[in-house]
Coordinates of C-alpha atoms and ligand atoms in Angstrom, one line a residue:
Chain A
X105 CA 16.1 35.0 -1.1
X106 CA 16.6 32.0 -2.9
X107 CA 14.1 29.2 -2.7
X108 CA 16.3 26.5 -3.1
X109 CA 17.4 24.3 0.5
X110 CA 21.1 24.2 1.1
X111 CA 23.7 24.3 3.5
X112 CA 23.5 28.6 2.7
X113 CA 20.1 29.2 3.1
X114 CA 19.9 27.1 6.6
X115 CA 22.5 29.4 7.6
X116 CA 20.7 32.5 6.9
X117 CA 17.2 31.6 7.7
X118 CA 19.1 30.8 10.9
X119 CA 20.1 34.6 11.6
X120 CA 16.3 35.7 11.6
X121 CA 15.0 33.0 14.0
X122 CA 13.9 30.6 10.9
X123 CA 10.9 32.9 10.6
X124 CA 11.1 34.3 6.6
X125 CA 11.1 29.9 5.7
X126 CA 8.8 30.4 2.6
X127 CA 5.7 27.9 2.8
X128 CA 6.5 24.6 1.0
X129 CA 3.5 24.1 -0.9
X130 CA 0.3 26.9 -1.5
X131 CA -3.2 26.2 -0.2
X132 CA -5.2 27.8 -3.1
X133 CA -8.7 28.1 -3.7
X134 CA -9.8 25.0 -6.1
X135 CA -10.5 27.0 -9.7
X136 CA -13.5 25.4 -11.8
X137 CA -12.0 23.4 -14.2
X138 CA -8.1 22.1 -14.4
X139 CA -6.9 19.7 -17.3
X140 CA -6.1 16.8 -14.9
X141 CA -7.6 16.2 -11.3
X142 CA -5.6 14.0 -9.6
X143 CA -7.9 12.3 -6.7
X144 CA -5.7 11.5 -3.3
X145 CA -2.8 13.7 -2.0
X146 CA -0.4 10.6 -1.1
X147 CA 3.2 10.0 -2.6
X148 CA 1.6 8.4 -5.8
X149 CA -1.4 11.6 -6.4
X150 CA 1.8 13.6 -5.8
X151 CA 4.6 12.1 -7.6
X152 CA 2.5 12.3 -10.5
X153 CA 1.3 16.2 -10.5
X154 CA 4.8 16.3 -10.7
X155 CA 5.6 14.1 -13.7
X156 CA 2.4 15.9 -15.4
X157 CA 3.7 19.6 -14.9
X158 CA 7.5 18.8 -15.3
X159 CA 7.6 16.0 -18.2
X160 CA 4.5 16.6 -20.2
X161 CA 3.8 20.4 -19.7
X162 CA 0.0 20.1 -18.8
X163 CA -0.9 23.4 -17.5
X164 CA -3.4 23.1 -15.0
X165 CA -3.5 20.1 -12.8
X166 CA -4.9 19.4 -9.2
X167 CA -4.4 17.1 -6.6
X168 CA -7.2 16.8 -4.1
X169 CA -7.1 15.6 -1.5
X170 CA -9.5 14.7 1.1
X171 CA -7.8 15.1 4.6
X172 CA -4.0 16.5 4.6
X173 CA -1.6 15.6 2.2
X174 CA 0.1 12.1 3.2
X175 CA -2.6 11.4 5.5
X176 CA -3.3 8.4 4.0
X177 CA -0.8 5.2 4.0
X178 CA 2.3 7.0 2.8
X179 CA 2.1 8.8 6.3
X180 CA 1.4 5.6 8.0
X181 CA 3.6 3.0 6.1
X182 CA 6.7 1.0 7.4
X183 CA 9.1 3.0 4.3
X184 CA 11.0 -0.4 2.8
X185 CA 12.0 0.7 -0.2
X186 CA 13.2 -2.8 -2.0
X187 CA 12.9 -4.4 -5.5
X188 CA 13.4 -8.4 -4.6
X189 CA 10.1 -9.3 -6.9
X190 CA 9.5 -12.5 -9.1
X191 CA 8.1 -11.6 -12.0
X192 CA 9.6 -9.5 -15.0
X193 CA 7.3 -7.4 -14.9
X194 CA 7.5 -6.5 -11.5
X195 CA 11.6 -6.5 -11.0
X196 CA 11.4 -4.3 -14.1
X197 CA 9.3 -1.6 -12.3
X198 CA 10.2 -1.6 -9.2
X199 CA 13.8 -1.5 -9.4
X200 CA 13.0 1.6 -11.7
X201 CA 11.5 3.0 -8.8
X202 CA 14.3 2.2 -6.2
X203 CA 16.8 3.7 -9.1
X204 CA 14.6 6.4 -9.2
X205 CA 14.8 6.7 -5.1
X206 CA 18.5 7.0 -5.5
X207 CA 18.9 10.0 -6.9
X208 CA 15.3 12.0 -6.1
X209 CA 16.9 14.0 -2.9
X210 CA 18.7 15.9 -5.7
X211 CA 16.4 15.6 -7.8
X212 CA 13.7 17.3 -5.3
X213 CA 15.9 19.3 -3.8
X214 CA 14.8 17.7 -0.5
X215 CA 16.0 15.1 1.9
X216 CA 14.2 12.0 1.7
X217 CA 16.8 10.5 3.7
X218 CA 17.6 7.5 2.0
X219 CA 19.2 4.9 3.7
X220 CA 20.9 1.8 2.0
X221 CA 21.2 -0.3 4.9
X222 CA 20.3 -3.5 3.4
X223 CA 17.3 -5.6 3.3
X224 CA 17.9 -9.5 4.9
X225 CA 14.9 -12.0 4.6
X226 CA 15.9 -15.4 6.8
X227 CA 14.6 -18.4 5.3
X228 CA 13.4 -21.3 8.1
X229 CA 13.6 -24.3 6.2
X230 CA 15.0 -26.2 3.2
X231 CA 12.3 -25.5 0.9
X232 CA 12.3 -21.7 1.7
X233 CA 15.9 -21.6 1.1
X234 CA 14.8 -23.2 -1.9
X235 CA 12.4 -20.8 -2.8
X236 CA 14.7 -17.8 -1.8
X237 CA 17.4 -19.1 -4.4
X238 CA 15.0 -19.3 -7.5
X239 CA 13.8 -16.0 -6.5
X240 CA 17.1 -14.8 -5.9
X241 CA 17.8 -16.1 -9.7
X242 CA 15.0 -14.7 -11.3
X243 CA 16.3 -11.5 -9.7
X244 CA 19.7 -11.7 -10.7
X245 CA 18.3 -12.4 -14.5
X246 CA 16.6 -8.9 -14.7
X247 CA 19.7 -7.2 -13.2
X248 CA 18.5 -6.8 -9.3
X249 CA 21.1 -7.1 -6.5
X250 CA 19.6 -9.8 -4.9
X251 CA 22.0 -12.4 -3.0
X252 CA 22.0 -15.2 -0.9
X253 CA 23.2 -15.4 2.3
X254 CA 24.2 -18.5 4.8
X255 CA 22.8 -18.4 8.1
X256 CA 26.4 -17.8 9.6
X257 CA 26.7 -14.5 7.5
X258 CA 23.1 -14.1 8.4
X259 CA 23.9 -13.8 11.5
X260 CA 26.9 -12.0 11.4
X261 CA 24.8 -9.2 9.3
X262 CA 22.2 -9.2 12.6
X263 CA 24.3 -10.7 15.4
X264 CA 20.9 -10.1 17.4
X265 CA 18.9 -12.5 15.5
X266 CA 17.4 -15.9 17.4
X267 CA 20.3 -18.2 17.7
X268 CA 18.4 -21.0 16.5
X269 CA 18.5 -22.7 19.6
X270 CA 15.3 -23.9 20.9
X271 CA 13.9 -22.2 18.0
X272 CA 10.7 -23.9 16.5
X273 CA 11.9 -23.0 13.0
X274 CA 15.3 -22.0 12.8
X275 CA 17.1 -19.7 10.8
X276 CA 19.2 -21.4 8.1
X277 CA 20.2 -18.7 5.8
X278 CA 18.4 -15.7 4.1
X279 CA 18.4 -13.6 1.1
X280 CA 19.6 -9.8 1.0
X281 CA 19.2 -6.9 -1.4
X282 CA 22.1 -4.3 -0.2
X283 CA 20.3 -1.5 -2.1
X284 CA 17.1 -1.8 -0.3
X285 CA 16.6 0.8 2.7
X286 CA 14.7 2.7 4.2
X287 CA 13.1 6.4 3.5
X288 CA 11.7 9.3 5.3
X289 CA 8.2 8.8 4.5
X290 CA 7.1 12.3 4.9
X291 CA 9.7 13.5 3.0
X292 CA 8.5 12.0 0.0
X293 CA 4.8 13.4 0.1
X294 CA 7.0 17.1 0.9
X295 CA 9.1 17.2 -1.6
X296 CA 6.8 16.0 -4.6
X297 CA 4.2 18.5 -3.1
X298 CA 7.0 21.1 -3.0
X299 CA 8.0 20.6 -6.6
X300 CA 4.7 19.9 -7.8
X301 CA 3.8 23.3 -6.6
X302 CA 6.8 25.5 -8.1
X303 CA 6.0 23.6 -11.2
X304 CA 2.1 25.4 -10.8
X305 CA 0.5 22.2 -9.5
X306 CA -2.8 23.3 -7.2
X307 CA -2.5 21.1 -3.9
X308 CA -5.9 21.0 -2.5
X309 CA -6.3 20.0 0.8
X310 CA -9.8 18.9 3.0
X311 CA -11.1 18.5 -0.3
X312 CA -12.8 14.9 -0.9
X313 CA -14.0 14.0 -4.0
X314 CA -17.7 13.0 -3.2
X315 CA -19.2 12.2 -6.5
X316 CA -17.5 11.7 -10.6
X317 CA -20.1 13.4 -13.5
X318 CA -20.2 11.1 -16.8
X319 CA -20.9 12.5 -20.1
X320 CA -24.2 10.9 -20.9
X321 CA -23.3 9.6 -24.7
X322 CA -19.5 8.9 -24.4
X323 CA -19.5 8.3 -20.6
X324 CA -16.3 10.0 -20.3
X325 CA -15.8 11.9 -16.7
X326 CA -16.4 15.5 -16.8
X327 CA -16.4 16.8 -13.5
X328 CA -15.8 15.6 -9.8
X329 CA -17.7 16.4 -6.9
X330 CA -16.5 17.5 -4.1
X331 CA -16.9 18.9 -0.5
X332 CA -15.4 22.0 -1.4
X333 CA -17.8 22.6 -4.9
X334 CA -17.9 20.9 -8.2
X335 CA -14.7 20.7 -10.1
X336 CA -14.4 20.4 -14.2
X337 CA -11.9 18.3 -15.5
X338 CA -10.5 16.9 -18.9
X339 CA -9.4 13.9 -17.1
X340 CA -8.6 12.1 -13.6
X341 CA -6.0 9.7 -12.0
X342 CA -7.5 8.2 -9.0
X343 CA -4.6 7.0 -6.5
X344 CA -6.6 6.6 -3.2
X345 CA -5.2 3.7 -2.1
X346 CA -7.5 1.8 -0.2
X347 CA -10.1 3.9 -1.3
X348 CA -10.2 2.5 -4.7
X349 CA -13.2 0.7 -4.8
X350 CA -15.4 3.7 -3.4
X351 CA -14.4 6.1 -6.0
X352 CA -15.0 3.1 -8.8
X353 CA -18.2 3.1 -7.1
X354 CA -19.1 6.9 -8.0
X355 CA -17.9 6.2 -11.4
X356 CA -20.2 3.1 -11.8
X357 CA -17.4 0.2 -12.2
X358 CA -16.3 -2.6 -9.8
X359 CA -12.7 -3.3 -9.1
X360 CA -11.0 -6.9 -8.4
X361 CA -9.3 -5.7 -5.0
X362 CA -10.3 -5.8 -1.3
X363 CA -9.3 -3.2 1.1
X364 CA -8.1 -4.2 4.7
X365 CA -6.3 -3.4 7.8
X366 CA -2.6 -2.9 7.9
X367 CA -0.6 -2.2 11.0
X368 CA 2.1 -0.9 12.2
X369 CA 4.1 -0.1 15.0
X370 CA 7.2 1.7 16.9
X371 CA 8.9 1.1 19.9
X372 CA 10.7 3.5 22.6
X373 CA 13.8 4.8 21.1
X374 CA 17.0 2.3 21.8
X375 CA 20.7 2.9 21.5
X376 CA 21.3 1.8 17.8
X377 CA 21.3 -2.1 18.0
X378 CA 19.9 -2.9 14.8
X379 CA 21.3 -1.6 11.1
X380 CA 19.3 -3.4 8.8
X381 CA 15.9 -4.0 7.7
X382 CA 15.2 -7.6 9.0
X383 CA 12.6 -9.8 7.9
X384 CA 10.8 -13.4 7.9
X385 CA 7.6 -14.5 6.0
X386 CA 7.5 -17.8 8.2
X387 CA 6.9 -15.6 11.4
X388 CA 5.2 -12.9 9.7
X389 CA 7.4 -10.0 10.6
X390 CA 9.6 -7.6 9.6
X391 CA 11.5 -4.5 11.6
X392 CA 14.2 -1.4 11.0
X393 CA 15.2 0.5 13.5
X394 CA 14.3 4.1 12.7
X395 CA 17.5 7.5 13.4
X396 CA 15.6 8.2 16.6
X397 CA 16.5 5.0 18.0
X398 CA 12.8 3.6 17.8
X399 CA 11.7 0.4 16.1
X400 CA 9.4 0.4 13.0
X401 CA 7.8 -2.9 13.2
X402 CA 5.3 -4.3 10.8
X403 CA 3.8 -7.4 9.6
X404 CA 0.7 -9.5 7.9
X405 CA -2.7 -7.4 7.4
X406 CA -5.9 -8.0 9.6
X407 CA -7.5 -10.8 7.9
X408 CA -10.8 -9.4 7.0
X409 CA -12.1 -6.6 4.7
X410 CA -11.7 -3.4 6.7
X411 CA -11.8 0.5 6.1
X412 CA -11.4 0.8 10.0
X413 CA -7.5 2.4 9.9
X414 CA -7.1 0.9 13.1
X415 CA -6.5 -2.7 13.4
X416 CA -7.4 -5.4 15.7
X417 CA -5.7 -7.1 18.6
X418 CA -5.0 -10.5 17.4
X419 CA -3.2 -9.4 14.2
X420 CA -0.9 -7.2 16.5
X421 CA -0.4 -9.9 18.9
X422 CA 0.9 -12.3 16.2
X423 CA 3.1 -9.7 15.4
X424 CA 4.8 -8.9 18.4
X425 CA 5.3 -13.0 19.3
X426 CA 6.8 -13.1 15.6
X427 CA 9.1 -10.3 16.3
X428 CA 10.1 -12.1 19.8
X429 CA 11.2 -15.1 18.3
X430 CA 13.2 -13.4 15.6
X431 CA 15.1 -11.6 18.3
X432 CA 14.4 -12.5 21.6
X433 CA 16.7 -9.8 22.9
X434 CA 13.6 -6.6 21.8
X435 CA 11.1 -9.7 24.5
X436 CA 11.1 -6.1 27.2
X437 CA 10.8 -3.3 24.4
X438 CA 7.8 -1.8 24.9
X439 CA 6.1 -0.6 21.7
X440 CA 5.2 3.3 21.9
X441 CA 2.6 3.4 19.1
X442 CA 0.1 1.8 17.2
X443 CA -1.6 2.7 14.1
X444 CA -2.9 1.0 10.8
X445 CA -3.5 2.0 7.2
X446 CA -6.1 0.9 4.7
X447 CA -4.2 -1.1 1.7
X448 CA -5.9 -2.4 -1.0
X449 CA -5.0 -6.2 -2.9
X450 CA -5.8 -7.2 -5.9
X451 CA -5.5 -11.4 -5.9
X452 CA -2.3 -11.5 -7.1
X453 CA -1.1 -8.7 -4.9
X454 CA 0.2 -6.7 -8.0
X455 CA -0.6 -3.5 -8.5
X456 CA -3.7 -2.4 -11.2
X457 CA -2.4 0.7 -13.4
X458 CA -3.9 2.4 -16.6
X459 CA -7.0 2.6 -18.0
X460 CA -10.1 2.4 -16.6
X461 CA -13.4 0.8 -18.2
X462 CA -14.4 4.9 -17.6
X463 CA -13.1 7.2 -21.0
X464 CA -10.5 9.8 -19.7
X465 CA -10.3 7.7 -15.9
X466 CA -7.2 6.5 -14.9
X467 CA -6.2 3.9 -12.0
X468 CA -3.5 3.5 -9.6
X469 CA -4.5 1.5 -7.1
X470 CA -4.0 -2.0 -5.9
X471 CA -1.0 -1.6 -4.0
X472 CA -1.5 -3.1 -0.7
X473 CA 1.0 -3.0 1.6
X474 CA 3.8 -1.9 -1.1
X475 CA 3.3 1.1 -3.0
X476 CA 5.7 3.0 -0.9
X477 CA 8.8 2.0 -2.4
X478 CA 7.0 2.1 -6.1
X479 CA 5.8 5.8 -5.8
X480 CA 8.8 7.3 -7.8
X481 CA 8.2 4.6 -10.8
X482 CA 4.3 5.3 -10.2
X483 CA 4.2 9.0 -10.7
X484 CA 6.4 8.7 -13.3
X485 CA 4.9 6.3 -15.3
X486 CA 1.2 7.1 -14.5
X487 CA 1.6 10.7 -15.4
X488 CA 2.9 9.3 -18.9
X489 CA -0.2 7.6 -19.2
X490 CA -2.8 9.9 -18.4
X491 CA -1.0 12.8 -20.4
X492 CA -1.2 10.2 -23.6
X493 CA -4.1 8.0 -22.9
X494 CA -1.7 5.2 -23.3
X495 CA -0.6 2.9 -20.3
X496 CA 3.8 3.1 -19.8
X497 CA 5.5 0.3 -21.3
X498 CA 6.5 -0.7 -17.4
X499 CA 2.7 -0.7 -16.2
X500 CA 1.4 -3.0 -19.2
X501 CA 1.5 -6.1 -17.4
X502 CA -0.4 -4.2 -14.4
X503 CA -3.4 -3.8 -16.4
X504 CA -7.0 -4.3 -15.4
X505 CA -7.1 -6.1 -18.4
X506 CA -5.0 -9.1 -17.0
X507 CA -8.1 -10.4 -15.1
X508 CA -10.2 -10.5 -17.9
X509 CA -7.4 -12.2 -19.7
X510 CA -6.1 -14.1 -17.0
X511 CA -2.6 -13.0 -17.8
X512 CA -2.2 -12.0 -13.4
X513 CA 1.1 -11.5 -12.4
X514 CA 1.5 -13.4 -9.1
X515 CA 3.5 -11.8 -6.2
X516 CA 0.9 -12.4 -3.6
X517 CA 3.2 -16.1 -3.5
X518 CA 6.3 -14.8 -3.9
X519 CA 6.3 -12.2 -1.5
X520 CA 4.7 -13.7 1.7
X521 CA 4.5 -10.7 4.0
X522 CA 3.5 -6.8 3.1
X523 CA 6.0 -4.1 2.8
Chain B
X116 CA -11.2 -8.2 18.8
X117 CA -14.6 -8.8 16.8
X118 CA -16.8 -10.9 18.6
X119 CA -19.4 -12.9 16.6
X120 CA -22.7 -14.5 17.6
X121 CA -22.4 -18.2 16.4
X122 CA -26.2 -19.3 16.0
X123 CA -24.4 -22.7 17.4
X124 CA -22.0 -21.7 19.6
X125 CA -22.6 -18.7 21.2
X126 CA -20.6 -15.4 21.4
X127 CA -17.3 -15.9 19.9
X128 CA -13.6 -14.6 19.6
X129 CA -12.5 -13.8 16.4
X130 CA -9.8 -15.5 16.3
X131 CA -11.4 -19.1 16.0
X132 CA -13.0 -17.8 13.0
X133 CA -11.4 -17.2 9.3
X134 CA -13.0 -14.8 7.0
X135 CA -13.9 -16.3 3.7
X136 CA -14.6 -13.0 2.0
X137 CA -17.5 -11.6 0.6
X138 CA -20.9 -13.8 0.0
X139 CA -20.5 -14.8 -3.7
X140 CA -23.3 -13.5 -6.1
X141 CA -25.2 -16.0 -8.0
X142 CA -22.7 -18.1 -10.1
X143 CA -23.2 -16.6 -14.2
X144 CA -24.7 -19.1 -16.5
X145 CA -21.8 -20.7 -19.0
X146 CA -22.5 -18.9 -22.1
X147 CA -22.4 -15.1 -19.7
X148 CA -20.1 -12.9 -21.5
X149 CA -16.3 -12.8 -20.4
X150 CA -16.6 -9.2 -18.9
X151 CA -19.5 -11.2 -16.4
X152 CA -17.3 -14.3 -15.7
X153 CA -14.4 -11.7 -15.0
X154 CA -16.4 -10.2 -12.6
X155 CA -17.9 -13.2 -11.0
X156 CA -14.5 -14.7 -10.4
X157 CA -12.5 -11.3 -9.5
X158 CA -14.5 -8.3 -8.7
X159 CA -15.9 -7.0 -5.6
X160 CA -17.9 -4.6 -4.0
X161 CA -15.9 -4.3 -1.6
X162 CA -18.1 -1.3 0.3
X163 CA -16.9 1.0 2.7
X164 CA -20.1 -0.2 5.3
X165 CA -22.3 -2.9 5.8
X166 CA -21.0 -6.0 3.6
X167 CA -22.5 -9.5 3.4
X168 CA -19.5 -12.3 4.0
X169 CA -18.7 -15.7 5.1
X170 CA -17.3 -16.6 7.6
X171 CA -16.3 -19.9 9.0
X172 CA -16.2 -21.2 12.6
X173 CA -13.2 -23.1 11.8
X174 CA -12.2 -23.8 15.8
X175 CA -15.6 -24.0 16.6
X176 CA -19.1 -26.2 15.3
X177 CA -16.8 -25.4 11.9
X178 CA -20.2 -24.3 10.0
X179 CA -20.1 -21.6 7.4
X180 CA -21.8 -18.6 8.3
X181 CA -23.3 -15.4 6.8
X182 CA -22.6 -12.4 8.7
X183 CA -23.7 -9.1 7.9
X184 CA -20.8 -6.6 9.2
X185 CA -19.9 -2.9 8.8
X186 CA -16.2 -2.9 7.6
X187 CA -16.2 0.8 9.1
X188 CA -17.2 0.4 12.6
X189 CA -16.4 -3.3 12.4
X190 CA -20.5 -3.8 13.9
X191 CA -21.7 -7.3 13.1
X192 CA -25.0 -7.0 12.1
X193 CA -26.2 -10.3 12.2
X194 CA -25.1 -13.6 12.0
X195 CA -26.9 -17.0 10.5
X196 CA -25.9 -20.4 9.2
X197 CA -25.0 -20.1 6.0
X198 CA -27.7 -22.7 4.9
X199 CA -30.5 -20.7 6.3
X200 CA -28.9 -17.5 4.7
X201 CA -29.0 -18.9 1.2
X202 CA -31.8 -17.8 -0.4
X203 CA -32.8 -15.3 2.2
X204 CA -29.9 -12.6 1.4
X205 CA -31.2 -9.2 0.4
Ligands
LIG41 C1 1.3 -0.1 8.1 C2 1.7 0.0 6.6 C3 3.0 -0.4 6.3 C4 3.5 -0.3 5.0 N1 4.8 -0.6 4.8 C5 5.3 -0.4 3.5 C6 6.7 -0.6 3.2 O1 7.4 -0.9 4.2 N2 7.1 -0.4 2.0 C7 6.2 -0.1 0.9 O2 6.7 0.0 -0.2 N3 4.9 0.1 1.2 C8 4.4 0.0 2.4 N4 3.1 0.2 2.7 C9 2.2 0.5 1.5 C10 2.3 2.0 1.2 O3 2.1 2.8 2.3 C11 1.2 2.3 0.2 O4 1.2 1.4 -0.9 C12 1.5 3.7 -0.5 O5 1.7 4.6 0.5 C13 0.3 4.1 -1.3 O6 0.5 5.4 -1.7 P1 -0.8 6.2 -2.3 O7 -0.3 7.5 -2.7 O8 -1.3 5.3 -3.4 O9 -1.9 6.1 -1.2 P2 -2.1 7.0 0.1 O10 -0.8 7.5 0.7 O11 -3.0 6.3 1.0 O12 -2.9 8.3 -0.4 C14 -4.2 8.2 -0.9 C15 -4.9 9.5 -0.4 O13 -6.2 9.5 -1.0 C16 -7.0 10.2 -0.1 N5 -8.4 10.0 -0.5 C17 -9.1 8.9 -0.3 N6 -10.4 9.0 -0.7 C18 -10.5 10.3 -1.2 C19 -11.5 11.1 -1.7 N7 -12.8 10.6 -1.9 N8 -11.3 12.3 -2.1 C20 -10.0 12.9 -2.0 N9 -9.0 12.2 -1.4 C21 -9.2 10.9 -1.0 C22 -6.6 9.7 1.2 O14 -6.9 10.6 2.3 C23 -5.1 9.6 1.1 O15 -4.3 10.7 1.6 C24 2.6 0.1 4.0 C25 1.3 0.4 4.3 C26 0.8 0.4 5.6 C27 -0.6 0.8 5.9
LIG42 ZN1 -20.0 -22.2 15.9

């Protein structure tokens, strides 16, 4: 029976009771040794394993991971997939990635469920309308869709927002990106781990990396070790997320980021009401409405240093009251669930790709609340680097270097809320 | 909610306080190397457990503080004025 998904083979695996489904990815044994061990099982460990087998041939490669595959924060995350950045640098890479987006559901042979619905940031004052419009330019210099909008078609894109009446800050236009969406986050982690696999790609799960060995002259990494036996490896990726700075730990280097507490949250499911991802730095929120009528909602990260995957009350309540006053009309929803993810910033909230002070150690890391939408571009580009030893000419910029050289590339400004 | 022992105030809600990150290490001399003034000014330890920070009581006595708190069970572990902390930090 063919392995491939199509309308066919639902149709056949139909007629015997959807039993004979093969399993999407294996759950072999860990052998001793591959050529790359890739450390965290999220879209970006995934997304490369697959870039490693598919675009550079490496034979043997690993993912380990440490719980279950997406586990982590692309399990957890709100799934904006956008590319309205500042910086060259950044615009250059992530609108890669939401390119890359478009056509991966073919690509994978998997429905990531892509959605195009259109991303609308409200501005609440002259000088953010201000601000919107250079970013807007910058954007429209390196080729992104990003657009203006006045606060009537604002309005008319989300007829739900706050009127303005009575409002302490009111809405006086926005900016929109009509290719941004949303994506099935799970689907992404499947179908990279699907592909990965057929391409030979071991996915190993409730296997943490406890420990990295360093040769003792050229203090390269040779093995990692693990809770499921030592593992020999030519080289590693780490792409742990907020777990960066313990796995620099085991391999004896320090790392510019801080890891806290993002959070997230859904409501009961509601007739559809709201087609668009909707967003506003001032009142620190942002919301979609997801196909089973619920409401992702999401917002600004705990504002301490946390590995807690929980969050606190206070960050949650400031969401909720931000949410209220962009649309008063969700004031009764009631929110179903609650969870929170452990992102990791580096000061200029970009992301830190590429080499590591470590021989044969690579990083991905430093994504905070944003790597979701950059995990096509990521595997992509970090599987090029690690199968060369030299970093993509998109990550350059996103060096660990740049902090020695003071060369950061600052989003944290331009972005003003996670996602 | 954290809740934090003020050695002025008393037991406080979090939310009159504002994190000022990690304690800083001792400030490298001017002719340290580059890779020590990078990681003076950037790098962290950033530990998955007890971390030394300071905090301030910013709607409070509006002291800095140094409070010792695990970032995984969100425990504080102790709390003093950040004067009588400097010097004394393990
Ligand atoms: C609430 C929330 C909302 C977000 N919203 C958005 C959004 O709307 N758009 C967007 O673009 N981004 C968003 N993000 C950010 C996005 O989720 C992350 O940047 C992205 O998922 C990172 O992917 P990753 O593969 O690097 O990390 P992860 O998916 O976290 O994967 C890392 C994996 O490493 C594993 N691991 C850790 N330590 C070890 C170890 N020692 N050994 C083995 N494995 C280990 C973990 O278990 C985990 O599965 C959000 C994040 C959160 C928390
Ligand atoms: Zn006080």
């Amino acid at each position: 029976m063919s392995r491939r998904y199509s309308a066919l083979a639902l149709f056949r695996n139909s007629l015997t009771g959807n039993r004979d489904w093969d399993p999407v990815w294996r759950s072999p044994e860990p052998k001793p040794r591959y050529d790359v061990v890739i450390i965290g099982g999220g879209g970006h460990g995934l997304a490369t394993a697959y870039h490693l087998a598919r675009d550079f041939g490496v034979p043997r490669v690993a993912v380990l991971e440490k719980g279950w595959i997406g586990g982590g924060n692309t399990g957890r995350n709100t799934t904006i997939v956008r590319s309205d950045y500042y910086y060259p640098a950044s615009t250059a890479f992530f609108d890669r990635s939401v390119t890359l987006y478009e056509r991966l559901s073919r690509e994978l042979n998997f429905n990531i469920m892509f959605s195009q619905r259109g991303m609308l940031t409200v501005a609440h004052s002259r000088a953010e309308l201000d601000w919107q419009r250079r970013l807007v330019n910058a954007a429209q210099l390196a080729g992104v869709d990003l657009e203006t909008v006045t606060a009537a078609e604002a309005r008319r894109l989300c007829p739900i927002l706050n009127d303005s009446s009575g409002m302490r800050h009111p809405i006086v236009g926005g900016m929109l990106q009509r290719r941004a969406g949303t994506v099935r986050h799970d689907a992404v982690v499947w179908g990279y781990a699907r592909a990965a696999d057929r391409l030979g790609v071991d996915i190993v799960q409730n296997c943490e990396v406890t420990g990295i060995d360093r040769d003792a002259v050229s203090g390269a990494v040779t093995s990692v070790r693990t809770s499921r036996g030592v593992i020999g490896c030519g080289k590693v990726g780490v792409a742990v997320a907020g777990h960066s700075s313990v796995l620099a730990d085991m391999a004896g280097f320090r790392l510019p980021l801080r890891s806290f507490s993002l959070q997230a949250f859904v409501s009961e499911p509601l007739k559809p009401v709201l087609d668009i991802v909707v967003s506003s730095a001032v009142l620190g929120v942002y919301a979609s409405q997801s196909d089973k009528g619920g409401l992702v909602v999401g917002g600004n990260a705990d504002p301490y240093a946390s590995y807690a995957q929980r969050g606190n009350m206070p960050a949650a309540e400031a969401v909720a009251a931000g949410l209220v006053e962009l649309i008063p009309a969700f004031s009764r929803v009631r929110l179903l669930r609650q969870w929170a993810g452990i992102v990791d910033y580096a000061h200029d909230s970009s992301p830190i790709l590429g080499l590591s002070p470590v021989p044969n150690l690579y990083l991905n890391c430093g994504w905070g609340g944003g790597g979701f939408k950059a995990i096509p571009a990521g595997g992509e580009t970090f599987a090029h680097t690690i199968a060369t030893g030299e970093p993509h000419p998109l990550i350059r910029a996103f060096s660990l270097d740049r902090f020695r050289s003071l060369a950061l590339v600052d989003e944290a400004a331009a972005a003003g809320i996670e996602h | 909610m954290l809740s934090i022992d003020c050695p002025h105030c008393g037991q406080r809600d979090e939310t009159e306080f504002v994190c000022g990150g990690e304690a800083p290490t001792g400030r490298p001399p001017p002719d340290a190397s580059d890779d020590i003034w990078t990681d003076y000014l950037f790098g962290n330890a950033n530990p998955r457990g007890p971390v030394h920070e300071r905090w301030l009581h910013a709607f409070g006595c509006r002291r800095w503080l140094a409070v010792e708190r695990d970032t995984v069970t969100h425990r504080i572990l102790s709390v003093r004025d950040f004067a009588d902390a400097i010097g004394h930090r393990p």
